[in-house]
Structure formats: structure tokens, C-alpha cells
XYZ file of C-alpha atoms in Angstrom:
148
model
C -0.127 -4.003 -89.777
C 2.222 -5.248 -92.761
C 5.680 -6.944 -92.296
C 8.741 -5.771 -93.887
C 12.369 -6.334 -94.018
C 13.900 -7.647 -90.299
C 11.176 -7.632 -88.329
C 9.647 -4.252 -88.955
C 6.026 -3.822 -89.542
C 3.901 -0.440 -90.836
C 1.754 0.109 -87.923
C -1.374 2.230 -87.762
C -1.665 5.282 -86.254
C -4.363 3.605 -83.972
C -2.153 0.356 -83.792
C 0.936 2.391 -82.508
C -1.433 4.615 -80.375
C -3.304 1.792 -78.117
C 0.713 0.534 -77.523
C 1.778 3.554 -76.474
C 4.308 4.586 -79.325
C 5.439 8.062 -80.241
C 6.990 8.477 -83.580
C 10.549 9.822 -83.693
C 12.523 11.972 -85.875
C 12.160 10.295 -88.958
C 8.204 10.308 -88.506
C 8.699 6.197 -87.181
C 7.702 4.007 -84.913
C 10.216 2.133 -82.650
C 9.022 -1.374 -81.316
C 11.368 -2.177 -78.713
C 10.774 -6.633 -78.336
C 8.976 -6.543 -75.231
C 6.459 -4.158 -77.239
C 6.400 -6.643 -80.923
C 5.410 -10.103 -78.218
C 2.891 -8.133 -76.508
C 1.524 -7.237 -80.534
C 2.080 -10.229 -81.619
C 0.928 -12.528 -79.231
C -2.912 -10.405 -78.858
C -2.617 -11.250 -83.047
C -5.475 -14.339 -83.222
C -3.579 -17.380 -84.165
C -0.001 -15.937 -85.318
C 2.180 -18.151 -87.253
C 5.427 -18.144 -86.119
C 7.911 -20.203 -87.875
C 11.372 -21.570 -87.066
C 13.993 -22.563 -89.876
C 16.986 -23.522 -90.593
C 18.706 -24.201 -93.630
C 21.994 -25.430 -94.862
C 24.382 -24.768 -98.692
C 27.136 -25.698 -101.081
C 30.441 -24.558 -101.495
C 31.313 -22.634 -104.489
C 33.574 -24.918 -107.114
C 35.541 -22.486 -108.899
C 39.007 -23.328 -110.561
C 41.734 -21.588 -109.287
C 45.663 -22.510 -110.094
C 47.085 -22.963 -106.300
C 44.614 -22.859 -102.933
C 45.504 -20.219 -100.006
C 44.436 -16.529 -99.725
C 43.896 -15.364 -103.138
C 41.301 -13.116 -105.376
C 38.510 -15.805 -106.863
C 37.435 -13.541 -110.201
C 33.300 -13.991 -110.835
C 35.032 -15.617 -114.338
C 36.368 -18.743 -112.443
C 33.421 -19.319 -110.630
C 32.082 -23.388 -112.372
C 29.392 -23.429 -110.250
C 27.960 -20.724 -107.663
C 26.425 -22.014 -103.908
C 23.451 -22.629 -104.088
C 20.512 -23.651 -100.827
C 21.395 -27.870 -100.891
C 18.267 -27.637 -97.526
C 15.760 -25.880 -95.728
C 13.508 -27.635 -92.710
C 11.011 -25.478 -90.566
C 8.588 -26.148 -87.849
C 5.765 -23.728 -86.918
C 5.802 -22.964 -83.700
C 3.194 -24.934 -81.486
C 3.662 -28.527 -83.728
C 5.713 -31.006 -83.841
C 6.071 -31.748 -87.499
C 9.166 -30.031 -88.929
C 8.684 -29.930 -93.308
C 11.792 -29.805 -95.676
C 12.509 -29.211 -98.956
C 16.608 -30.134 -100.904
C 17.377 -29.568 -103.995
C 16.508 -31.732 -107.235
C 18.748 -33.501 -108.952
C 20.279 -30.529 -111.234
C 21.462 -29.399 -107.564
C 18.776 -26.476 -108.698
C 17.757 -24.703 -105.717
C 15.374 -22.226 -107.123
C 12.146 -25.463 -106.483
C 12.862 -25.614 -103.285
C 12.414 -21.695 -102.477
C 9.419 -21.635 -104.623
C 8.097 -24.320 -102.083
C 9.239 -22.768 -99.476
C 8.018 -18.904 -99.985
C 5.049 -20.193 -99.976
C 5.116 -21.212 -95.557
C 7.552 -19.173 -95.305
C 5.394 -15.811 -96.386
C 3.032 -16.414 -94.940
C 4.376 -16.192 -91.003
C 4.015 -13.393 -88.709
C 7.203 -14.163 -87.537
C 10.308 -15.465 -88.414
C 12.556 -17.316 -85.602
C 16.585 -19.092 -86.339
C 20.058 -19.507 -85.046
C 21.738 -16.736 -87.092
C 18.889 -16.213 -89.219
C 19.756 -12.034 -89.782
C 23.508 -12.429 -90.540
C 22.750 -15.640 -93.013
C 20.003 -17.577 -93.614
C 18.010 -15.342 -94.373
C 20.097 -13.009 -96.305
C 21.088 -16.631 -98.707
C 16.917 -16.729 -98.961
C 16.558 -13.539 -100.084
C 19.279 -12.919 -102.643
C 18.949 -16.673 -104.334
C 14.787 -15.342 -104.458
C 16.070 -12.429 -106.332
C 17.986 -14.891 -108.346
C 15.307 -16.800 -109.566
C 13.184 -14.026 -110.312
C 10.601 -15.490 -106.612
C 8.402 -13.241 -104.097
C 9.774 -13.387 -100.332
C 7.493 -10.926 -97.986
C 9.904 -9.965 -96.056
């Protein structure tokens, strides 16, 4: 089984049969939340990560404030990830990384992704709409591998 984007898994036919799943019209299996939890709990010692990120604002050159279009040539410094904190489910230790003195998030992401890529399941507040998107986008910018 291989984890994919948005908690998607590549299931073998025998695993899907054991879970009692049927293929849909596109030939894929769909897991309900309950089936996903059952599947993960059935694994020996699943690694569940809980994490959160904090980001900086973009610094731009504009003539005035208010609603306006900001072109890419007006960006002085693009937004970046300032810090990431995480813990493994079942442990008390919270780990964190923060950007370097040059305000670059490449080293921070490199360290975090070593742990992130080992997780079986990711949990966090608003992760799908914010944190995961930021991690994926910044990793892509820096050419780092994310196991999504």
C-alpha cells in the first residue's frame, strides 16, 4: 500500500477485498473515514503526525494601499514558511524547525520532510486547505521530495 495525495492509498486487490471494498466506475477503491481508520489501526504501530506551520507575509512594492493588482515584478520578498512544529501521536515531545538567518525555508523544509515523509497519517487544523498546500508548494520550489 502506498500513500498518495489527500490521504489516498494505492490498495492491492487482496487488501481491498479484505476491507470489503468494491471498485467504482473509474476502477478505483474508495475508503470511508471509518474504513481508513480501521485500515491504519490494523497496521503495526502506525506513525501519525500532528503538525502546524506559520508563514510570513509577502513584501511588495506598491503605490498605495487598498484593493489592487500586485504583479510578480512588484514582489520584493515572497512569502515563506517561518516555522513548523510537529509531534507524533502517542508522544509528548514537540519538535520544531524555523527559518535560517537569511529567512530561507529550504533548510527548514529539508529537515521537516525527513520526518513528514515517514508518516502514515497527517493530522492538523486546516491542513488540507493551508498547511499541506504550503509545504507542497515550497518543497516544489526548492526541488524537495514530498511523499503526498
